[in-house]
XYZ file of C-alpha atoms in Angstrom:
55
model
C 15.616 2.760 -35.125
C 12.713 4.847 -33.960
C 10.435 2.748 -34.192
C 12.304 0.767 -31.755
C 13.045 3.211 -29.450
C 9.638 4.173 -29.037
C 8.701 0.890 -28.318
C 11.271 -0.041 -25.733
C 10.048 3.599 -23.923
C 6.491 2.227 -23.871
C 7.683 -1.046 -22.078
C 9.436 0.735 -19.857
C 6.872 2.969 -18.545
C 4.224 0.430 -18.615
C 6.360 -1.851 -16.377
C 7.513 1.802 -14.129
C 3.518 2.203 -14.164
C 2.562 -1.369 -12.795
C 5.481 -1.309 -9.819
C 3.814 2.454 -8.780
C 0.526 0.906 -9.129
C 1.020 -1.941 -6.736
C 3.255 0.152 -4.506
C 0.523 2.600 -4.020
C -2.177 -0.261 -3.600
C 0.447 -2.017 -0.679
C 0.462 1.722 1.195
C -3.515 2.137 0.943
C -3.764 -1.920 2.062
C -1.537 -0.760 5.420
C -3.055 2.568 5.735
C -6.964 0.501 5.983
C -5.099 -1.715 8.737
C -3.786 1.388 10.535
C -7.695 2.531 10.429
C -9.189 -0.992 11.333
C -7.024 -0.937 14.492
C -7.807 2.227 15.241
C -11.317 1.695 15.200
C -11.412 -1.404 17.030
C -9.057 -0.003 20.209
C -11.694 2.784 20.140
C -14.269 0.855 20.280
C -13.019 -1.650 22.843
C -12.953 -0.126 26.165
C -12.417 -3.566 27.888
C -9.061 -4.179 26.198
C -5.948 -4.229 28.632
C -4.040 -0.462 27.639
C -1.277 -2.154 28.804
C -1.233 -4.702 26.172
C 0.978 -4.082 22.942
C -0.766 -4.930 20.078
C 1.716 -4.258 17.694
C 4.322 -6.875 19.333
């Protein structure tokens, strides 16, 4: 029955670690975005301030 145990608690966490992993990959993917755009309004004076980029 350990034996079992144990084994269902390292599926678990492997699975818990693989969700964190690609939640934590999605936040850096936005976080580069957020930097790109950044960048690129500060290094476009001719764009329209006016404008909303983000719809």
């Amino acid at each position: 029955m350990t034996v079992v145990t144990t084994m269902m608690t390292v599926v678990l966490s492997f699975r818990w670690d693989n969700r964190t992993n690609q939640h934590n990959q999605r936040n850096r993917a936005e976080q580069q975005m957020t930097n790109l755009h950044g960048t690129l309004l500060k290094n476009s004076p001719d764009i329209n301030p006016d404008i909303d980029l983000d719809g």
